[in-house]
Structure formats: C-alpha cells, structure tokens
Tab-separated table of C-alpha atoms and ligand atoms in Angstrom:
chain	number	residue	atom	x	y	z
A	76	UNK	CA	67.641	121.107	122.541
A	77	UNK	CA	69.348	118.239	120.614
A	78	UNK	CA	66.320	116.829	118.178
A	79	UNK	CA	64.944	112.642	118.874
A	80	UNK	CA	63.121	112.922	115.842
A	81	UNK	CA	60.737	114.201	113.248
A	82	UNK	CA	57.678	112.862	113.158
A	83	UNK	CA	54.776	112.278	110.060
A	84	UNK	CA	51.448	111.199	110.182
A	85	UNK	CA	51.102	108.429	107.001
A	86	UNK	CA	47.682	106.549	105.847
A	87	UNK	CA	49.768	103.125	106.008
A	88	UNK	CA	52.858	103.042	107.260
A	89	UNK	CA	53.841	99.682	105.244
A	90	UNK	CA	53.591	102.054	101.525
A	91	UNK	CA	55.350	104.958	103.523
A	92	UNK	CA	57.897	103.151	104.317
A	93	UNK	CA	59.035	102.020	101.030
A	94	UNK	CA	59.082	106.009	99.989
A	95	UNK	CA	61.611	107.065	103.327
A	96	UNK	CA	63.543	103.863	101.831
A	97	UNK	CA	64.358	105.009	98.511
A	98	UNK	CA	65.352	108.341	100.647
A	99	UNK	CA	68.096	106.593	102.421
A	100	UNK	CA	65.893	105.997	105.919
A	101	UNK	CA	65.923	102.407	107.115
A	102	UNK	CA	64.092	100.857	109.618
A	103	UNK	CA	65.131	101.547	113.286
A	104	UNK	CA	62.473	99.772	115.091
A	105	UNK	CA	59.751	98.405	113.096
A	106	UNK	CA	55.927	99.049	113.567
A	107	UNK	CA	54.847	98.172	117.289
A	108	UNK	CA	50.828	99.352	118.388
A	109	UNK	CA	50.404	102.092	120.731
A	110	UNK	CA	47.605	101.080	121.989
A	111	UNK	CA	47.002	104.556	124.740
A	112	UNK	CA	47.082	107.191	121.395
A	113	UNK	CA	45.761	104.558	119.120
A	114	UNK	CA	48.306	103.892	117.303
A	115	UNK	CA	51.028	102.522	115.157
A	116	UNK	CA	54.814	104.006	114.863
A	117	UNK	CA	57.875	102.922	113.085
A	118	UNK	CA	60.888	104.362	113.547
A	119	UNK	CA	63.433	105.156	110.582
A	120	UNK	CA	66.687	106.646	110.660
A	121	UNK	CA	68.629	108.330	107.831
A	122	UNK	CA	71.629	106.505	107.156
A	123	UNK	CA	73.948	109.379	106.057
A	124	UNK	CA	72.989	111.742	108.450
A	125	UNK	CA	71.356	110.155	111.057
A	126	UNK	CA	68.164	111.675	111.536
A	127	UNK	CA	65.443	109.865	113.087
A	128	UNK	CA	62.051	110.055	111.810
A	129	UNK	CA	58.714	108.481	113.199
A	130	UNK	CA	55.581	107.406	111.086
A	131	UNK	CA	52.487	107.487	112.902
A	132	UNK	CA	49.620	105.838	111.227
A	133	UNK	CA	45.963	105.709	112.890
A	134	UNK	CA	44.960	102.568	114.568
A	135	UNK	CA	41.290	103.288	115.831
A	136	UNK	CA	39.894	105.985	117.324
A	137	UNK	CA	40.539	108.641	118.794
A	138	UNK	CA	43.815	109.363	118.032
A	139	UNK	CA	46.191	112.260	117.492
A	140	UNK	CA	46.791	112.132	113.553
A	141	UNK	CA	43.439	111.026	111.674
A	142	UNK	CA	42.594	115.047	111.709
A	143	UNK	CA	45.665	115.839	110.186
A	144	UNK	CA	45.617	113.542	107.573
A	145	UNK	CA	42.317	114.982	106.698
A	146	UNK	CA	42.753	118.278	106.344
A	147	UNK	CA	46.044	116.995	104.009
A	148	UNK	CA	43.672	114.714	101.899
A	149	UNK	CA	45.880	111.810	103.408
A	150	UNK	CA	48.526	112.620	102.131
A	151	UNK	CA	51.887	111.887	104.403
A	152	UNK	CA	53.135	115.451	106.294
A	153	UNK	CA	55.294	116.244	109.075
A	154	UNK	CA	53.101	117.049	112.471
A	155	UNK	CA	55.948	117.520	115.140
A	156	UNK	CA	59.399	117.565	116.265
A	157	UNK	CA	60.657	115.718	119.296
A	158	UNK	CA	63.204	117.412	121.220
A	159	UNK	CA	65.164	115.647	123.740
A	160	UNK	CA	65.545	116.755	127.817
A	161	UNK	CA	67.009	115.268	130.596
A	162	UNK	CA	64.341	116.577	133.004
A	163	UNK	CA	60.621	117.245	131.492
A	164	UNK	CA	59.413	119.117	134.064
A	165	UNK	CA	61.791	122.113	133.801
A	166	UNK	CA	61.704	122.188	129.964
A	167	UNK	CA	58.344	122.244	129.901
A	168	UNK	CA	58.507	125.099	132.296
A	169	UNK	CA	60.776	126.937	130.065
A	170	UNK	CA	58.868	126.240	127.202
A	171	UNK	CA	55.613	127.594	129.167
A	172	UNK	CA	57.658	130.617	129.488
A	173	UNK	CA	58.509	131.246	125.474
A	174	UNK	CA	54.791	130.700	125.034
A	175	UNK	CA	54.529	126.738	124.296
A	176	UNK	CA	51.230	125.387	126.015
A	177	UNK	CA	51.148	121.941	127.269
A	178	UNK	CA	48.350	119.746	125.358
A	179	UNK	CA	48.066	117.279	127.908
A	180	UNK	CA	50.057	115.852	131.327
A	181	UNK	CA	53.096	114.193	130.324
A	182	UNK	CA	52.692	110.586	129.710
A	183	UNK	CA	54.656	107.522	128.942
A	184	UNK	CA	55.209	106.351	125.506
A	185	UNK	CA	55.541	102.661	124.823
A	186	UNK	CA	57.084	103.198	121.469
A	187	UNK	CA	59.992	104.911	123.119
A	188	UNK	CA	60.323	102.994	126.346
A	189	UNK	CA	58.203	104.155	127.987
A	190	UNK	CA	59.896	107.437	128.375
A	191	UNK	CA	57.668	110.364	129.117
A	192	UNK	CA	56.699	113.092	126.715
A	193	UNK	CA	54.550	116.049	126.930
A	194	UNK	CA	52.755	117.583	123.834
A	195	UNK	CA	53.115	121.430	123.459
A	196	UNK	CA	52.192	123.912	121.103
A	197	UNK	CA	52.409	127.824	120.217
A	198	UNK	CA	50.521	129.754	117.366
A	199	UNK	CA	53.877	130.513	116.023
A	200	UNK	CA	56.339	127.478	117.397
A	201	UNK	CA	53.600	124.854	115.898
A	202	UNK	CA	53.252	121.719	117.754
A	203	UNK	CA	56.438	120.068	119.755
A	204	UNK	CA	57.289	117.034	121.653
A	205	UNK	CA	59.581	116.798	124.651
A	206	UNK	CA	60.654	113.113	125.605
A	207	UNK	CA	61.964	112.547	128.700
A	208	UNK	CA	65.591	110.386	127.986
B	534	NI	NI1	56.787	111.885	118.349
C-alpha cells in the first residue's frame, strides 16, 4: 500500500514546525481544527523526497494523542502511518485477516477532505491508518 503520510503527535505544532523546517519539510496545508478528534493537524511535505508528514497537536479533550505525549514526556514522536486504498472496506478486511483490529468505524476526516479512514492496530504491526482516496 503506497504510504499518505507519517504522522506525529507534537505539544504545539507552531515550535514543531520550525524543527520539520530546518529538515527540509514545508508546509502543505497549514493548521486547520478537527474539531470530531479534538484536534489540530498541519500537513508538511519533504521537499526532496516528498514524504508527507502530519502533526497532530491536542485541542481539548478527549482526543487521540494527549496519552501519547504523556507517556513520551511531550516530547514530539511518530504514532502512525497512513496508508492509502481505493476501497476501505476491503483493506480493512484484509488487514483484519493479517491480524490488524479496527479501533473504531471508519469515519470522515476533515483535515483530509473528508475522506474516510479507519484506525487499526496489531501487537506487532503497531497502530495504522487507512484513508479512503
Ligand atoms: Ni493520520
């Protein structure tokens, strides 16, 4: 499955930013609220090799990263990696079948779209995201 992007949970998005900068990531689309997941993502893409990565910074409560950043003592980390499908349903079937367990029904996401992704996860896989495109 080709890869949408890779995504880290940051404390503030505005200083992480600046580090993915001196990296050679610029901004893609800039910081929009997701206000389902509680929320805020940027999008940055490398501009040698193109690699897309998304910073996702808490915006109330609950939400999917504050944990994370926690157990990290806040400091940035990758969480997930987006892969890309033409039809959710039957990847996430597949994925069911090399032992990836759906977190939740697949949902839109307003920061891509509204293009729906599903959240999966496997002891050994770690946790993935499928977006529908
Ligand atoms: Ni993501």
């Amino acid at each position: 499955m080709k890869i949408h992007h890779v995504a880290y949970a940051v404390a503030d998005i505005e200083s992480a930013r600046k580090k993915f900068e001196f990296l050679g990531y610029e901004v893609e689309q800039p910081v929009m609220q997701d206000t389902d997941r509680n929320i805020k993502i940027e999008f940055m893409k490398h501009t040698q090799n193109g690699l897309r990565i998304e910073l996702v910074e808490p915006d109330g409560e609950p939400n999917p990263v504050s944990g994370y950043l926690e157990k990290n003592n806040g400091m940035s980390a990758p969480y997930h990696i987006c892969y890309e499908t033409e039809d959710l349903e039957k990847a996430i079937g597949e994925c069911r079948q090399n032992g990836f367990l759906p977190l939740q029904k697949p949902a839109p996401a307003m920061a891509i779209h509204g293009c729906r992704v599903a959240f999966l996860f496997s002891k050994d896989g770690g946790m993935i995201e499928l977006v529908e495109i």
